[in-house]
XYZ file of C-alpha atoms in Angstrom:
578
model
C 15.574 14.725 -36.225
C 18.244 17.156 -36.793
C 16.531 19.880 -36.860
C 14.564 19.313 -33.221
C 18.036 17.813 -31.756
C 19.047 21.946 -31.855
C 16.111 22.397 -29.641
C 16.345 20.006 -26.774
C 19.139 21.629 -24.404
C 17.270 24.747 -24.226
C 13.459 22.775 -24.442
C 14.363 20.960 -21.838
C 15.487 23.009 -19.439
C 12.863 25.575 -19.511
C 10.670 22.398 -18.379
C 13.063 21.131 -15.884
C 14.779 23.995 -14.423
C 11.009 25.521 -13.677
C 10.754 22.221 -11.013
C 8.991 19.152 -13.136
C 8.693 17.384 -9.702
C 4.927 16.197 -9.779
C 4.271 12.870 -11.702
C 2.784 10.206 -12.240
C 1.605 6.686 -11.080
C -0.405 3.765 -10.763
C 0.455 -0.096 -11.698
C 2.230 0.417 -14.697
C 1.172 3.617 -15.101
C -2.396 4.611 -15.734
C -3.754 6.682 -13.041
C -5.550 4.312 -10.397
C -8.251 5.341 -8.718
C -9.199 3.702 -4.957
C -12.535 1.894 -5.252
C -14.348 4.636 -3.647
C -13.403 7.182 -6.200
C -15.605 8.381 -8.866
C -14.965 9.538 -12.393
C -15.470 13.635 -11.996
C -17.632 13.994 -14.933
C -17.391 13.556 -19.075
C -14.576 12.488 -20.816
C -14.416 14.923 -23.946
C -13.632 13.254 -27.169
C -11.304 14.494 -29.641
C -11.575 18.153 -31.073
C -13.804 17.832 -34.119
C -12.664 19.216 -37.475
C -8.883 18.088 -36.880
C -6.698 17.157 -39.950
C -4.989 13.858 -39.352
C -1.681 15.774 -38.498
C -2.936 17.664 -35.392
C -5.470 14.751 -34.236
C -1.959 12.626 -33.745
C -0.598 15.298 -31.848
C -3.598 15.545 -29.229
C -3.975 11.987 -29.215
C -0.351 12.582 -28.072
C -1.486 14.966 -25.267
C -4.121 13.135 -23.951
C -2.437 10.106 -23.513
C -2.213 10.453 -19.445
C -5.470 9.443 -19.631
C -5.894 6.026 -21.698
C -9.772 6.289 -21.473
C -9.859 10.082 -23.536
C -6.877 8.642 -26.079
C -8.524 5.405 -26.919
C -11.503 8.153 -28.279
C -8.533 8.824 -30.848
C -8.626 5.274 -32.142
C -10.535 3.011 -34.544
C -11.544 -0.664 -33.655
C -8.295 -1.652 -34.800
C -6.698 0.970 -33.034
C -7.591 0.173 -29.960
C -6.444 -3.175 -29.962
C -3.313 -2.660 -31.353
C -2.729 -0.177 -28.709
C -2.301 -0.781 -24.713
C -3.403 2.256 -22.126
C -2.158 -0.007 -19.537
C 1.525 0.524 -20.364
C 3.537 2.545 -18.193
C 3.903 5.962 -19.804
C 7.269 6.843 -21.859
C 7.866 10.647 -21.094
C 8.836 13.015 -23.869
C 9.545 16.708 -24.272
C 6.749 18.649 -25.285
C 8.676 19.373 -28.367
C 7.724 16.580 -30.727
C 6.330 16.287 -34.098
C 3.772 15.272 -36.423
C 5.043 15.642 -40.264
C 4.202 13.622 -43.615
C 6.340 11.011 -44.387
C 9.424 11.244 -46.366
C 9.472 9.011 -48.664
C 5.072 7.594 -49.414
C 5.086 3.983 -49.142
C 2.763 2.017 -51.636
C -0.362 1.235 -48.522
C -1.264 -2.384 -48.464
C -4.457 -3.283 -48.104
C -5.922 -0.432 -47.034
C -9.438 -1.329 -48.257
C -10.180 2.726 -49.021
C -8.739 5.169 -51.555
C -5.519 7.239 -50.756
C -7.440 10.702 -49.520
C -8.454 8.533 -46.825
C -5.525 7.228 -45.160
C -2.792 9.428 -44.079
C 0.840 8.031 -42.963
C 1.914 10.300 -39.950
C 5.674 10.403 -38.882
C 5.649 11.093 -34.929
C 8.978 12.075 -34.023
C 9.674 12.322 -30.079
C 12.328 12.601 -27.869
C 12.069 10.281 -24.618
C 13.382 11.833 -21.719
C 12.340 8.647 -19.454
C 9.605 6.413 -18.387
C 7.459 5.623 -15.311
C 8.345 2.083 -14.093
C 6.052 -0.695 -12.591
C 7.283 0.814 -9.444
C 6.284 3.881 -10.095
C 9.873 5.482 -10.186
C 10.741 7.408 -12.633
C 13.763 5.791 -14.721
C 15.864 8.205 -17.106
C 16.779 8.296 -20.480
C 17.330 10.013 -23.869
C 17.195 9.326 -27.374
C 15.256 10.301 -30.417
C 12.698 7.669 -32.106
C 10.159 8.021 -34.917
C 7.197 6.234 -35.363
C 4.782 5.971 -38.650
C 1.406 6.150 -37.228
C -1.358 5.248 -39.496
C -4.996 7.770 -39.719
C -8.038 6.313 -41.223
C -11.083 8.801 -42.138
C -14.621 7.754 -41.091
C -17.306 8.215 -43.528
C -18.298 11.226 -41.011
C -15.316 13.030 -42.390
C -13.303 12.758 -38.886
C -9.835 11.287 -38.485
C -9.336 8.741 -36.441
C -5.789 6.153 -35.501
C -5.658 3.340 -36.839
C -2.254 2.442 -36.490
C -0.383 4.594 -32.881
C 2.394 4.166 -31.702
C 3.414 1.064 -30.121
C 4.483 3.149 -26.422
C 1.800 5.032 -24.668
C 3.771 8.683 -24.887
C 3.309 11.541 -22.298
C 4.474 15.103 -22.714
C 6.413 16.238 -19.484
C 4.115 19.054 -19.008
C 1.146 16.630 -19.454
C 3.126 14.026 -17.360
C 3.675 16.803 -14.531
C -0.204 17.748 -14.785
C -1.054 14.236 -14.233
C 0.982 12.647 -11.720
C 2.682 13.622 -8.457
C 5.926 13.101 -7.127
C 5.918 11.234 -3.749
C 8.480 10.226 -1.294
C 7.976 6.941 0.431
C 10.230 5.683 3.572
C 12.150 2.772 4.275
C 14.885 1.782 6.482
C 18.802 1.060 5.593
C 19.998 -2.555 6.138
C 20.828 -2.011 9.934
C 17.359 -0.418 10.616
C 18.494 2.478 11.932
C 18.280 5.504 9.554
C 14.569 6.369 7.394
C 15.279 5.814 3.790
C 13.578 8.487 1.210
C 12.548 6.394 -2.314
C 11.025 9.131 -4.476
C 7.873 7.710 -6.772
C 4.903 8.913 -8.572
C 1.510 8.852 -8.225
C -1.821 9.789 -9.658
C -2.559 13.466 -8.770
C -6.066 13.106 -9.448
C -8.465 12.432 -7.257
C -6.583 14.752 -4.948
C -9.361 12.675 -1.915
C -7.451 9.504 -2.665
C -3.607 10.433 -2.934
C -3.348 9.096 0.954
C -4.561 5.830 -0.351
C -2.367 5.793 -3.038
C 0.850 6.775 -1.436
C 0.113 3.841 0.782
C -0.352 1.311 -1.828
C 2.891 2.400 -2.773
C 4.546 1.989 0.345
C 3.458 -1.086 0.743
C 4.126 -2.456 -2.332
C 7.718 -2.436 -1.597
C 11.198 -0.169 -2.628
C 11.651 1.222 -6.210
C 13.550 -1.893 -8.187
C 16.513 0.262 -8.126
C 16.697 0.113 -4.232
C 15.186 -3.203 -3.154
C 18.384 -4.825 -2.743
C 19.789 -1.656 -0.526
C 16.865 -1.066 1.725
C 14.719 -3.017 4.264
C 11.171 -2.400 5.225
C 9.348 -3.600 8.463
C 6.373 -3.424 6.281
C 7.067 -5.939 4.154
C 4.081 -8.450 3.808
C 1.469 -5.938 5.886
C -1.291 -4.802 3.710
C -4.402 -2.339 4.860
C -7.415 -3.946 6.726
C -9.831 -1.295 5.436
C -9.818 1.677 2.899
C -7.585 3.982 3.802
C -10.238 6.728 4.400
C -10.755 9.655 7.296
C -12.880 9.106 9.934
C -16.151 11.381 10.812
C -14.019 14.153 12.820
C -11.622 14.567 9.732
C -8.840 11.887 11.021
C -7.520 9.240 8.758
C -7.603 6.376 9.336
C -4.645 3.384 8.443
C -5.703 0.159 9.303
C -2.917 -2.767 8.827
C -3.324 -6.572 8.889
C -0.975 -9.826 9.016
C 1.121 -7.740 11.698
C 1.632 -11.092 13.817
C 4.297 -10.570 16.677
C 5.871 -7.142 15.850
C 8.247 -5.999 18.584
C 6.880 -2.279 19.940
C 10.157 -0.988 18.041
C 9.296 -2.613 14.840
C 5.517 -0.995 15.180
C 7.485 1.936 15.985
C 9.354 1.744 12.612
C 6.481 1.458 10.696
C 4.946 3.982 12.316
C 7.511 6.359 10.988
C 7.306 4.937 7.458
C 3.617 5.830 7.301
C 3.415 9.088 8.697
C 6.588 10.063 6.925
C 5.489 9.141 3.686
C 2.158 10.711 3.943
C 3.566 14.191 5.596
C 3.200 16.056 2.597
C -0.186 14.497 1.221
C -1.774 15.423 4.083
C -2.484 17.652 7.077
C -4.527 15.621 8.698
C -3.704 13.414 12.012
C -3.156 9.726 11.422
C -4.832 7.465 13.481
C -2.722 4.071 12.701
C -4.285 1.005 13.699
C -3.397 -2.945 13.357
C -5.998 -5.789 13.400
C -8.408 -2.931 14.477
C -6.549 -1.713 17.270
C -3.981 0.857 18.405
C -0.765 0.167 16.303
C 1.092 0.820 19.165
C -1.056 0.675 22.705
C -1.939 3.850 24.220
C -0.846 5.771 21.342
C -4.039 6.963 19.066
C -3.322 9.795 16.306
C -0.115 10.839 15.387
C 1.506 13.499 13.606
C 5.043 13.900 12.482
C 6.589 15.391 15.632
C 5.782 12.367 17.179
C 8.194 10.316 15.882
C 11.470 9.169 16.967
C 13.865 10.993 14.705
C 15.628 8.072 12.674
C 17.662 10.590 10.025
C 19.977 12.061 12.267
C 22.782 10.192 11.605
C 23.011 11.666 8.217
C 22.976 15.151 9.605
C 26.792 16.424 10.508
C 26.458 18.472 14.215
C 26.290 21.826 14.146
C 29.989 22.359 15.766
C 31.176 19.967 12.560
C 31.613 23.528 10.039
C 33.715 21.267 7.420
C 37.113 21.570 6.470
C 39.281 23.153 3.828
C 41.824 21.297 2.061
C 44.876 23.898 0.821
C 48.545 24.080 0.322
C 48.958 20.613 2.118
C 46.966 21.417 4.911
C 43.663 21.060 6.704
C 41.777 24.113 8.117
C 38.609 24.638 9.617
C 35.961 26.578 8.034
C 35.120 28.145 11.295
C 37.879 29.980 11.752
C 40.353 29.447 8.981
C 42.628 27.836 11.354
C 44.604 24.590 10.581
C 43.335 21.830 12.655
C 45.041 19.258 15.088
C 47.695 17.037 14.450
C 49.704 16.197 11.670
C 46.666 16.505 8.672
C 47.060 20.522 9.727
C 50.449 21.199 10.742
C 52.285 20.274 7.784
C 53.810 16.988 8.466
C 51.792 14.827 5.847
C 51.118 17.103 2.418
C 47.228 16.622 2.073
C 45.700 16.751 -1.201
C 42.302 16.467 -0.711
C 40.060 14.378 2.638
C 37.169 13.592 4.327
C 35.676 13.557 7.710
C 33.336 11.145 8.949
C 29.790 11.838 9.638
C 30.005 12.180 13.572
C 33.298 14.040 13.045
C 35.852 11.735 14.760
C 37.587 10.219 11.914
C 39.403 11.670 8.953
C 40.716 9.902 6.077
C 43.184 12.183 3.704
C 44.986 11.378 0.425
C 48.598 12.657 1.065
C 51.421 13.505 -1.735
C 54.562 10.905 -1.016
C 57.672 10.405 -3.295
C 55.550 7.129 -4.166
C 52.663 8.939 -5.490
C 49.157 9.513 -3.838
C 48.343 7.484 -0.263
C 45.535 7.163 1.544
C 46.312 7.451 5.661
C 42.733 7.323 7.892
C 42.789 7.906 11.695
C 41.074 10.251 14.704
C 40.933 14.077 13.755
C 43.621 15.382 15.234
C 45.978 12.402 15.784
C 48.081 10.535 13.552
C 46.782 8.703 10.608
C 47.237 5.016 9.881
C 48.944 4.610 6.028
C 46.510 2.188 4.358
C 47.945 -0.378 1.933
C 46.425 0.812 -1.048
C 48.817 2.204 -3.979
C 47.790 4.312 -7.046
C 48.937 6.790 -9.349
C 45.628 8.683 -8.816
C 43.001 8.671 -5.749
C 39.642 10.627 -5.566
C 38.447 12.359 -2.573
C 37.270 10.096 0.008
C 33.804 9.378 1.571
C 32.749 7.648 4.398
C 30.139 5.351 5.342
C 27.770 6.330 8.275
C 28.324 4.187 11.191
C 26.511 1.042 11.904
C 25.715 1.848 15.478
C 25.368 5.050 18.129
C 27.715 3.310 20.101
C 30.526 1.983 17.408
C 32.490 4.980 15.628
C 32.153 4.752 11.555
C 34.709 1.913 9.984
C 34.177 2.325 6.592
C 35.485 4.944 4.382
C 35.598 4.869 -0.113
C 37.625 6.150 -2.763
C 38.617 5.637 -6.303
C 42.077 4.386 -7.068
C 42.999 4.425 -10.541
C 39.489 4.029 -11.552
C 38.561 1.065 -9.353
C 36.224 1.394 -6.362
C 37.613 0.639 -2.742
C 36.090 0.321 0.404
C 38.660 0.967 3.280
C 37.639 -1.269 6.409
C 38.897 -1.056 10.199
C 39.029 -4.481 10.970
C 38.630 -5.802 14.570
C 42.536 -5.533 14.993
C 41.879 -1.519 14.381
C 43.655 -1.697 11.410
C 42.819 -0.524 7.953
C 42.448 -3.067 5.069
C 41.513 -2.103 1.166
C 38.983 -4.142 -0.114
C 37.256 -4.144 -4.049
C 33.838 -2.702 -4.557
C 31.885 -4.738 -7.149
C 31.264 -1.758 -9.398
C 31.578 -3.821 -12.750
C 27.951 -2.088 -13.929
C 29.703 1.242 -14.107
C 32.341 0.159 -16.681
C 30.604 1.311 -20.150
C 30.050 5.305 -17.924
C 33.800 5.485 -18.238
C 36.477 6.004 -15.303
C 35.142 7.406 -12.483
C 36.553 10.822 -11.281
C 34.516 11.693 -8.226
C 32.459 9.178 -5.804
C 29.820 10.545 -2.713
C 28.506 7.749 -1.047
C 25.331 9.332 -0.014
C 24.858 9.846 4.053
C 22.403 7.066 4.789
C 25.139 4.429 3.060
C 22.314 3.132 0.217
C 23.403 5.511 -2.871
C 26.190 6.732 -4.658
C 26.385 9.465 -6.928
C 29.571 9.475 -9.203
C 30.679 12.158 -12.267
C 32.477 9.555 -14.902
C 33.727 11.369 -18.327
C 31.855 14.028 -17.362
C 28.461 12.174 -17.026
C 26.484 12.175 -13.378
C 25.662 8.822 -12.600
C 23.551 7.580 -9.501
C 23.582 3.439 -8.400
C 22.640 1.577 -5.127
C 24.724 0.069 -2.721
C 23.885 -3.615 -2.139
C 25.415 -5.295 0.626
C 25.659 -9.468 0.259
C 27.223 -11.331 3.653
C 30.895 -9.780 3.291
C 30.937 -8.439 -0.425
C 29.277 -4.920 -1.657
C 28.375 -4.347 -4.871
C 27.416 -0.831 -6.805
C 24.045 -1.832 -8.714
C 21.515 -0.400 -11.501
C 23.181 2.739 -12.217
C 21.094 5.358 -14.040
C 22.458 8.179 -15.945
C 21.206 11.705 -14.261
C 20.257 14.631 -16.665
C 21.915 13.202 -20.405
C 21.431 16.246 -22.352
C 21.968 18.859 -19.259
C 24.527 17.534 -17.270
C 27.551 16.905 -19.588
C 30.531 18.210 -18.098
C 30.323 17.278 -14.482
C 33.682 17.653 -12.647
C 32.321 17.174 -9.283
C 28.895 16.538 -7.173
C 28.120 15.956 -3.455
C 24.782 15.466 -1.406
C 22.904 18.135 -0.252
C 20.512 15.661 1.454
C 19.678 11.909 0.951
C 17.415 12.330 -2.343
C 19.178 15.490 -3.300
C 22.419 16.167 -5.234
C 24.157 19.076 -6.322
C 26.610 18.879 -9.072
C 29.488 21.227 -10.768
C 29.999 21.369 -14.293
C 32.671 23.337 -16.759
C 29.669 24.368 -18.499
C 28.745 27.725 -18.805
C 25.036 27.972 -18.616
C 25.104 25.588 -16.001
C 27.751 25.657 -13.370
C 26.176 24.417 -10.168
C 22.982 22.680 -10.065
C 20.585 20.643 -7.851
C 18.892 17.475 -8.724
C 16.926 14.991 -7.479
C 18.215 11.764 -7.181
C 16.201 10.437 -9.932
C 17.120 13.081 -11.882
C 13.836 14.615 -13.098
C 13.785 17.688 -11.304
C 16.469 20.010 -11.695
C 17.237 23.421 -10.804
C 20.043 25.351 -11.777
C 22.033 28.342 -9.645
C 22.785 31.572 -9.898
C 26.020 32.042 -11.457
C 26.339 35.822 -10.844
C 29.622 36.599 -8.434
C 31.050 33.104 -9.792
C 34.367 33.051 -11.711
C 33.784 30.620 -14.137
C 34.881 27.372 -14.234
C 34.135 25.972 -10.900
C 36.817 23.405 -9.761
C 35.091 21.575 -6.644
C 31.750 21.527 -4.929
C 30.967 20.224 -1.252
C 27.264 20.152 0.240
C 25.465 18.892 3.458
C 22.075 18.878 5.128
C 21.085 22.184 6.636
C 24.484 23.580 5.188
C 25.192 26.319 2.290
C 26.799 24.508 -0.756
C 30.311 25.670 -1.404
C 32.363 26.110 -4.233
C 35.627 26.288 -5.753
C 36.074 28.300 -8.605
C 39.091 29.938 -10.595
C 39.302 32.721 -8.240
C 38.160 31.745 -5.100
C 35.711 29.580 -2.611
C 32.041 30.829 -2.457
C 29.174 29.725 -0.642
C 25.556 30.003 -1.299
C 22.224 29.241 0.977
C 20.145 27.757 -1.715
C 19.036 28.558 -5.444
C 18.276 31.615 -6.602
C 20.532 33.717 -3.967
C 23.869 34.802 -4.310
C 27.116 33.283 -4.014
C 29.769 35.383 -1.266
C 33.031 34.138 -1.121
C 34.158 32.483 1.961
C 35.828 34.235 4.277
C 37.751 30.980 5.453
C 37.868 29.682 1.847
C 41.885 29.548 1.064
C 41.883 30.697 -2.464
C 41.034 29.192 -5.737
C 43.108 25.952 -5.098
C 41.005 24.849 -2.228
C 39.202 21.713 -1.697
C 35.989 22.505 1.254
C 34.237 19.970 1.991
C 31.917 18.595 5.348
C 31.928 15.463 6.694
C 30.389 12.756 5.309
């Protein structure tokens, strides 16, 4: 395994750097096709004249489709081997070679020349759940997989593996990455749960995306999300009508408020957007989902994400030499956070940009004081010899200002809570699942309040926020990017499914991710002065970084970085609310 191990950082990133976004789906994994779908022709059997070795290794290949591998397999092949499991994905890199050490075959029932003992070695990089989310992973395994020859002279399995392995290049040719909607627990804010589907037959991907949907959030998110959809299925095939429209037809609606309909309406035609072009004509029981309102297309929705979205005259802050400045101007802002009296280390501001919460310096050590921008700050009862940059919690309600802001003090999780007094009270986050990551150095609660991402001994980890009655837990945390993404020192959300992250690592400094981790891209590092210190991001905003010389910002991947001309140096903390 050794030997491949050398391989896999570079491997690894050609695949994922290039974008391995489209994937895969259906049930647990074999590509479902709506009952009105048709094979497209011939299935072609394995490649005739292959020695044992290479016959594994496109068995291997064709495993996205569990009709052309079970051509691979003998009788006892087949049932010794299910096509119905969700797929494992592995690099493209893996092996077939003899093995080591020839074991004495047991009743093979054939001479020697006939049966060949393959050794498959592969390296996992994640599976496709039940949900159809991908979940991530990485090890190395090896498997002894068992050839028989016919009396035609061909190879054939007689023994595979006991997973049903994809190569991610296969895995990206078969399947296609999806985002379906839901709602956060208040109902207020659209949800983005990324999942895979079947990318073939391209006619049915509407259908599928809706079976999706309806089938409920990913398992890492069910506890953190609601859906107005819940227990609606489809009436009919979801299929276009004659003049190209297509068609959605829901049952079991019963007494749905117009705002509910409303809801769902945004979960379908979100989820679809980038499936298809055409108009949606969304109907319940037969009728107009919503009275009066036929077709719709995406600009006819009520725009439920703009809570996560900072205002344009919100630029983001700078946190240097004890103060606050604005990134606007340079400036130092309002009140005592900018004119010197407390001696800021780092902060946040709150999603609608009223609030800040700052960790200040005090003979005491590290305090966290939280108030209105440019008044004084309440000192929160919270002690600790180190504090994390805080993040807040997008508010409940258009009406109620945000109440909720997190940190990390000395490696436990706190949410800080304005009670109805207006006072600020520390309270525990459940985040016991974290423990075996390590202590946690950095913590963005993601801008729609369901996520977090968190860099803990230098690993990227991403969990869900679950909310039960008056306690809030931080569940199913996944591991982002194992063999990439070692040396994380700090990471931010430059949307609600997308992170970027800062590493000390040379051949990849700053880097953007999707919250499942499959896709990543990394950035240009030309006109950075390695390492990078800090990293702040934001819808619609360039990401920013710190690095040993100064504070640079760049549009998007694969454009330069320009230092900030409001940046304060290479000690500088930017960052935007949220």
């Amino acid at each position: 395994m050794t030997r491949r191990r050398a391989f896999v950082l570079f491997l690894l990133s050609v695949l994922v750097f290039s974008g391995c976004a489209n994937i895969p789906e259906e049930t647990t994994p074999r590509a479902v096709r709506d009952d009105n779908d048709q094979p497209t022709g011939t299935i072609d059997g394995p490649t005739k004249g292959l020695d044992a070795f290479d016959l594994v290794r496109e068995f291997i290949h064709r495993s996205g489709n569990p009709e052309a591998a079970a051509m691979y397999l003998t009788d006892k092949g087949k049932q010794g081997w299910n096509g119905e499991a969700a797929p494992t994905i592995i690099l493209d890199t893996f092996d077939t070679v003899p093995v080591r050490t020839p074991a004495v075959e047991e009743d093979l029932g054939a001479a020697s020349s006939e049966v060949e003992t393959v050794v498959l070695e592969v390296t996992p990089v994640g599976r496709l759940g039940a949900d159809h989310a991908f979940v991530p992973t990485i090890e190395d395994k090896e498997y002894n997989v068992t050839v028989r020859k016919r009396p035609d002279g061909q190879w054939r399995i007689d023994t595979p593996p006991p997973t049903r392995f994809v190569p991610l290049s296969d895995f990206e040719a078969s399947y296609r990455a999806v985002t379906v909607y839901y709602f956060d627990p208040d109902l207020r804010i659209t949800v983005p749960d990324l999942r895979y589907v079947a990318a073939e037959p391209n006619s049915g991907l509407p259908a599928r995306v809706i079976n999706v949907l309806l089938s409920g959030p990913s398992d890492t998110m069910r506890r953190s999300v609601r859906s107005p959809l819940e227990g609606i299925g489809t009436r009919t095939n979801v299929v276009p009508d004659p003049d190209g429209t297509l068609v959605v037809d829901l049952k079991e609606l019963g007494d749905k408020s117009t705002e509910q309909r409303e809801q769902i309406a945004t979960q379908i035609v979100l989820s679809l957007q980038t499936v298809t072009s055409s108009r949606l004509r969304l109907r319940a029981d037969g009728q107009d989902l919503i009275p009066g309102r036929r077709d719709w297309r995406p600009g006819d929705l009520k725009v439920y994400d703009a809570p996560t979205k900072p205002d344009s005259d919100q630029p983001g802050m700078v946190a240097a030499d004890g103060r606050l400045t604005s990134l606007r101007h340079g400036r130092p802002i309002a009140g005592p956070a900018g004119n010197g009296e407390y001696e800021v280390l780092t902060a946040a501001q709150s999603i609608d940009g009223g609030q800040l919460a700052a960790v200040v310096q005090t003979s005491a050590g590290p305090r966290l004081r939280v108030g209105p921008v440019g008044g004084p700050l309440e000192l929160v009862d919270l002690e600790a010899r180190e504090m994390t940059r805080p993040t807040w919690l997008v508010s409940t309600s258009n009406e109620v200002a945000t109440k909720e802001v997190w940190t990390v003090a000395d490696g436990n999780v706190v949410r800080v809570v304005r009670g109805s007094d207006g006072t600020w009270k520390a309270l525990q986050v459940n985040a016991s699942e974290l423990t075996d990551f390590g202590p946690i150095t950095e913590l963005r609660l993601s801008r729609d309040g369901t996520r977090a991402a968190a860099v803990a001994r230098g690993r990227l980890v991403v969990a869900s926020v679950v909310r039960d009655k008056d306690s809030v837990s931080l569940r199913t945390p996944r591991r982002l990017q194992p063999i990439n993404v070692v040396q994380a020192i700090g990471v931010d959300w430059l949307s609600q499914d997308t992170l970027v992250v800062a590493t000390t690592q040379g051949s990849l400094p700053v880097a953007s991710l999707s919250v499942d981790g499959l896709k990543l891209e990394v950035f240009d590092r030309n006109n950075l002065q390695l390492p990078i210190k800090s990293i702040a991001a934001a819808p619609d905003r360039d990401v920013i970084v710190t690095d040993s010389a100064a504070v640079s910002s760049v549009p998007g991947v694969g454009q330069l970085w320009r230092q900030h001309p409001h940046g304060k140096g290479p000690n500088a903390i930017p960052f935007y609310p949220g």
